Structure formats: structure tokens, C-alpha cells
Amino acid sequence: MELSSRPGHDRPVRSVDELMELLHACRGAWDTPDRSGDPVDLHDHALQTAHLLRRSHPADKELQLAGLVHDLGHLLRPGDDAGHADTAARAVGPLLGARVARLVQLHVPAKRYLAAVEPDRTLSPQSALTLRAQGGVMGPEEAAAFARDPLAEEAVILRQADDAGKVVGLDAGVMEDWRPVLELVAQYPN
């Protein structure tokens, strides 16, 4: 296993092959070390989230890929619920670009924002638990600042797919189906 796929990795992913290796390593890896979190592993969660975004936003490849890679931080730094989005954004940003990295980074604030503006919204038990570690429900000023972010709307869409992409047994394709999309987006100028 390369350095890049070991827990604690903090350097950027350098190639699509390296990123694919990490995504494949998500099979059997969980958002919590003791598997008490979400009901699907990081691999199935990544596929389901990306699949939902592909269906709802077929032209937005960067949004789809943000869904695919948003939780890589759980693999790279197990147990770091509060920092997993930043870890993943730092890892994929140089390869997939600033927009993908920013969307990945914003998926946690988007959860906090949605908890503020839709207080009756249901979170998975694990998401409700990690909400506290991630700063809790946004206050009015923080929510207003989030809403002004140019990527806030897309971050909320990513978050909604993230919340929905936790279905045991759902067939959302295979990881290799995403290689051509990764290769395409990796060619975009950063």
C-alpha cells in the first residue's frame, strides 16, 4: 500500500490512479473505527452519493466527483469527524481543482446550515452525533454568511445527496465507472 492510502496521509493525491487506489481502499472502511456509524462502508457511500448527484445534476461533473470523494478524510484520518472534510479537500484539490475541493470542504458546514434552517430535518444517528463535534447548529449570523458563499447552493445539494447515500444493498454501480470522469476533471485547468 502506498503512503497515500495510509491513515494519517496529508499530502495531495498526485494522479487519478492514486485516487482510484484510495477509493477502492474505502471498501470495508467505515466512518467510525468501531463501525457504529453509518450503515454502509465508505466505498458504497461514495458510490451512492455520486450516483445521486449524477442523476440530479448530470452536467455537473465536479459536483458528482465532490460526492464521490467527500468522505475520503475518514479513510485518511480515521476518527477525525471534525476535520475529515478539510483533510479530503486538501488531498483532492490539486488533482480535481478548487471547486471540487471547496465543495468537499463545505459539506460539513452545509449540514450545520441545514440543521439551522430546517430544524425538523432528520439526520442519520451518526450525523446527529457528529454534528456536535463539527460545531453544532449554525447561529443566524453564521447561517447568513454560509448562504452568501458562492457555492452554498451546490454544497447543500451535495449534503442532501450525502444524507441520502446510506442505503444498505443499493446498487450504485462500480468505482471503475468513475475513472473517465476523474480523468476528465483532472484535465481541467486549476
Short mmCIF file of C-alpha atoms in Angstrom, two decimals:
data_model
loop_
_atom_site.label_atom_id
_atom_site.label_comp_id
_atom_site.label_asym_id
_atom_site.label_seq_id
_atom_site.Cartn_x
_atom_site.Cartn_y
_atom_site.Cartn_z
CA MET A 1 0.00 0.00 0.00
CA GLU A 2 1.40 3.40 -0.95
CA LEU A 3 1.94 6.16 1.56
CA SER A 4 -1.06 7.99 0.10
CA SER A 5 -3.53 5.35 1.22
CA ARG A 6 -2.26 5.00 4.76
CA PRO A 7 -4.14 6.64 7.63
CA GLY A 8 -2.66 9.99 8.56
CA HIS A 9 -1.74 10.84 4.97
CA ASP A 10 -1.56 14.58 4.49
CA ARG A 11 -0.10 15.07 1.05
CA PRO A 12 -2.11 15.77 -2.07
CA VAL A 13 -3.19 12.92 -4.31
CA ARG A 14 -0.98 13.13 -7.39
CA SER A 15 -2.80 11.07 -10.02
CA VAL A 16 -6.11 9.51 -10.96
CA ASP A 17 -4.54 6.08 -10.36
CA GLU A 18 -3.60 7.08 -6.82
CA LEU A 19 -7.08 8.48 -6.19
CA MET A 20 -8.68 5.30 -7.54
CA GLU A 21 -6.48 3.29 -5.19
CA LEU A 22 -7.78 5.34 -2.27
CA LEU A 23 -11.38 5.00 -3.41
CA HIS A 24 -11.00 1.23 -3.71
CA ALA A 25 -9.45 1.19 -0.22
CA CYS A 26 -12.76 2.59 1.05
CA ARG A 27 -14.31 -0.88 0.64
CA GLY A 28 -14.59 -2.22 4.16
CA ALA A 29 -13.58 1.15 5.69
CA TRP A 30 -16.15 2.90 7.85
CA ASP A 31 -16.82 6.42 9.03
CA THR A 32 -16.18 5.25 12.60
CA PRO A 33 -13.37 2.89 13.59
CA ASP A 34 -15.78 0.66 15.55
CA ARG A 35 -18.36 0.52 12.69
CA SER A 36 -21.03 2.06 14.91
CA GLY A 37 -21.70 4.86 12.42
CA ASP A 38 -23.48 4.83 9.10
CA PRO A 39 -24.86 1.51 7.79
CA VAL A 40 -22.70 1.37 4.62
CA ASP A 41 -18.94 1.46 4.20
CA LEU A 42 -17.18 4.49 2.72
CA HIS A 43 -16.96 2.79 -0.68
CA ASP A 44 -20.71 2.23 -1.04
CA HIS A 45 -21.44 5.64 0.46
CA ALA A 46 -19.16 7.35 -2.09
CA LEU A 47 -20.79 5.48 -4.99
CA GLN A 48 -24.31 6.20 -3.78
CA THR A 49 -23.66 9.89 -3.18
CA ALA A 50 -22.03 10.35 -6.58
CA HIS A 51 -24.78 8.34 -8.28
CA LEU A 52 -27.50 10.52 -6.74
CA LEU A 53 -25.68 13.65 -7.91
CA ARG A 54 -25.20 12.22 -11.40
CA ARG A 55 -28.96 11.61 -11.61
CA SER A 56 -29.97 15.03 -10.26
CA HIS A 57 -27.20 17.11 -11.93
CA PRO A 58 -25.97 15.13 -14.95
CA ALA A 59 -23.95 18.00 -16.45
CA ASP A 60 -22.07 18.93 -13.25
CA LYS A 61 -19.13 16.50 -13.19
CA GLU A 62 -17.34 18.44 -10.44
CA LEU A 63 -20.35 18.20 -8.13
CA GLN A 64 -20.60 14.47 -8.84
CA LEU A 65 -16.92 13.97 -8.03
CA ALA A 66 -17.25 16.01 -4.85
CA GLY A 67 -19.88 13.44 -3.86
CA LEU A 68 -17.52 10.61 -4.73
CA VAL A 69 -14.58 11.91 -2.67
CA HIS A 70 -16.25 13.95 0.09
CA ASP A 71 -15.58 11.46 2.89
CA LEU A 72 -12.04 10.37 1.97
CA GLY A 73 -10.90 12.17 5.10
CA HIS A 74 -12.44 9.35 7.17
CA LEU A 75 -10.05 6.94 5.43
CA LEU A 76 -7.04 9.24 5.62
CA ARG A 77 -7.54 10.30 9.26
CA PRO A 78 -9.81 7.76 10.99
CA GLY A 79 -11.80 9.20 13.87
CA ASP A 80 -11.38 12.85 12.83
CA ASP A 81 -15.05 13.72 12.35
CA ALA A 82 -14.48 17.45 12.79
CA GLY A 83 -11.61 17.67 10.28
CA HIS A 84 -12.40 14.97 7.73
CA ALA A 85 -13.80 17.40 5.14
CA ASP A 86 -10.70 19.62 5.25
CA THR A 87 -8.44 16.56 5.05
CA ALA A 88 -10.26 15.28 1.96
CA ALA A 89 -10.30 18.74 0.34
CA ARG A 90 -6.54 19.14 0.80
CA ALA A 91 -5.95 15.67 -0.62
CA VAL A 92 -8.01 16.03 -3.80
CA GLY A 93 -7.80 19.77 -4.51
CA PRO A 94 -4.58 19.82 -6.52
CA LEU A 95 -5.82 16.98 -8.77
CA LEU A 96 -9.54 17.79 -9.09
CA GLY A 97 -9.48 21.56 -8.73
CA ALA A 98 -10.54 24.29 -6.39
CA ARG A 99 -14.30 23.89 -6.93
CA VAL A 100 -14.32 20.18 -6.07
CA ALA A 101 -12.12 20.82 -3.03
CA ARG A 102 -14.31 23.69 -1.83
CA LEU A 103 -17.49 21.63 -2.21
CA VAL A 104 -15.89 18.80 -0.22
CA GLN A 105 -14.82 21.29 2.42
CA LEU A 106 -18.34 22.78 2.60
CA HIS A 107 -20.28 19.52 3.03
CA VAL A 108 -19.91 19.73 6.82
CA PRO A 109 -20.89 23.42 7.12
CA ALA A 110 -23.83 22.59 4.82
CA LYS A 111 -25.02 20.02 7.37
CA ARG A 112 -24.75 22.62 10.12
CA TYR A 113 -26.58 25.15 7.92
CA LEU A 114 -29.41 22.75 7.08
CA ALA A 115 -29.79 21.92 10.77
CA ALA A 116 -30.32 25.65 11.37
CA VAL A 117 -32.73 26.43 8.53
CA GLU A 118 -34.61 23.10 8.59
CA PRO A 119 -34.68 22.17 12.28
CA ASP A 120 -37.16 19.33 11.70
CA ARG A 121 -34.87 17.71 9.13
CA THR A 122 -33.91 14.15 10.06
CA LEU A 123 -30.24 13.22 10.25
CA SER A 124 -28.86 9.72 10.47
CA PRO A 125 -27.94 8.84 14.06
CA GLN A 126 -24.23 9.15 13.21
CA SER A 127 -24.69 12.53 11.51
CA ALA A 128 -26.63 13.81 14.50
CA LEU A 129 -23.82 12.66 16.79
CA THR A 130 -21.03 14.21 14.71
CA LEU A 131 -22.95 17.47 14.31
CA ARG A 132 -21.89 18.41 17.82
CA ALA A 133 -18.21 17.65 17.14
CA GLN A 134 -18.41 19.69 13.95
CA GLY A 135 -19.60 22.88 15.64
CA GLY A 136 -23.31 22.23 16.14
CA VAL A 137 -26.22 24.01 14.53
CA MET A 138 -25.24 27.33 12.95
CA GLY A 139 -26.45 30.50 14.58
CA PRO A 140 -28.30 33.12 12.49
CA GLU A 141 -25.21 35.15 11.57
CA GLU A 142 -23.16 32.09 10.62
CA ALA A 143 -26.05 30.71 8.56
CA ALA A 144 -26.42 34.02 6.74
CA ALA A 145 -22.68 34.07 5.99
CA PHE A 146 -22.83 30.48 4.70
CA ALA A 147 -25.78 31.34 2.45
CA ARG A 148 -23.73 34.11 0.84
CA ASP A 149 -20.95 31.70 -0.18
CA PRO A 150 -20.98 31.36 -3.99
CA LEU A 151 -21.01 27.56 -3.62
CA ALA A 152 -23.58 27.35 -0.82
CA GLU A 153 -26.38 26.05 -3.04
CA GLU A 154 -24.21 23.30 -4.53
CA ALA A 155 -22.85 22.43 -1.07
CA VAL A 156 -26.41 21.95 0.19
CA ILE A 157 -27.16 19.72 -2.81
CA LEU A 158 -24.03 17.68 -2.02
CA ARG A 159 -25.10 17.45 1.62
CA GLN A 160 -28.58 16.23 0.71
CA ALA A 161 -27.07 13.51 -1.50
CA ASP A 162 -24.62 12.69 1.30
CA ASP A 163 -27.52 12.19 3.71
CA ALA A 164 -29.45 10.05 1.21
CA GLY A 165 -26.49 7.91 0.12
CA LYS A 166 -26.54 5.49 3.03
CA VAL A 167 -28.78 2.67 1.82
CA VAL A 168 -27.68 -0.89 2.53
CA GLY A 169 -27.71 -3.04 -0.60
CA LEU A 170 -28.34 -0.23 -3.12
CA ASP A 171 -26.55 -0.89 -6.41
CA ALA A 172 -24.96 2.40 -7.46
CA GLY A 173 -22.51 0.96 -9.98
CA VAL A 174 -18.82 0.25 -9.61
CA MET A 175 -15.90 2.50 -8.77
CA GLU A 176 -14.18 1.99 -12.12
CA ASP A 177 -17.15 3.68 -13.83
CA TRP A 178 -15.88 6.94 -12.32
CA ARG A 179 -12.32 6.72 -13.72
CA PRO A 180 -13.19 8.51 -17.02
CA VAL A 181 -14.93 11.32 -15.12
CA LEU A 182 -11.95 11.68 -12.78
CA GLU A 183 -9.60 11.76 -15.76
CA LEU A 184 -11.74 14.42 -17.47
CA VAL A 185 -11.96 16.71 -14.44
CA ALA A 186 -8.26 16.21 -13.61
CA GLN A 187 -7.50 17.78 -17.02
CA TYR A 188 -9.43 20.98 -16.24
CA PRO A 189 -7.19 23.97 -15.61
CA ASN A 190 -6.97 24.70 -11.89
#
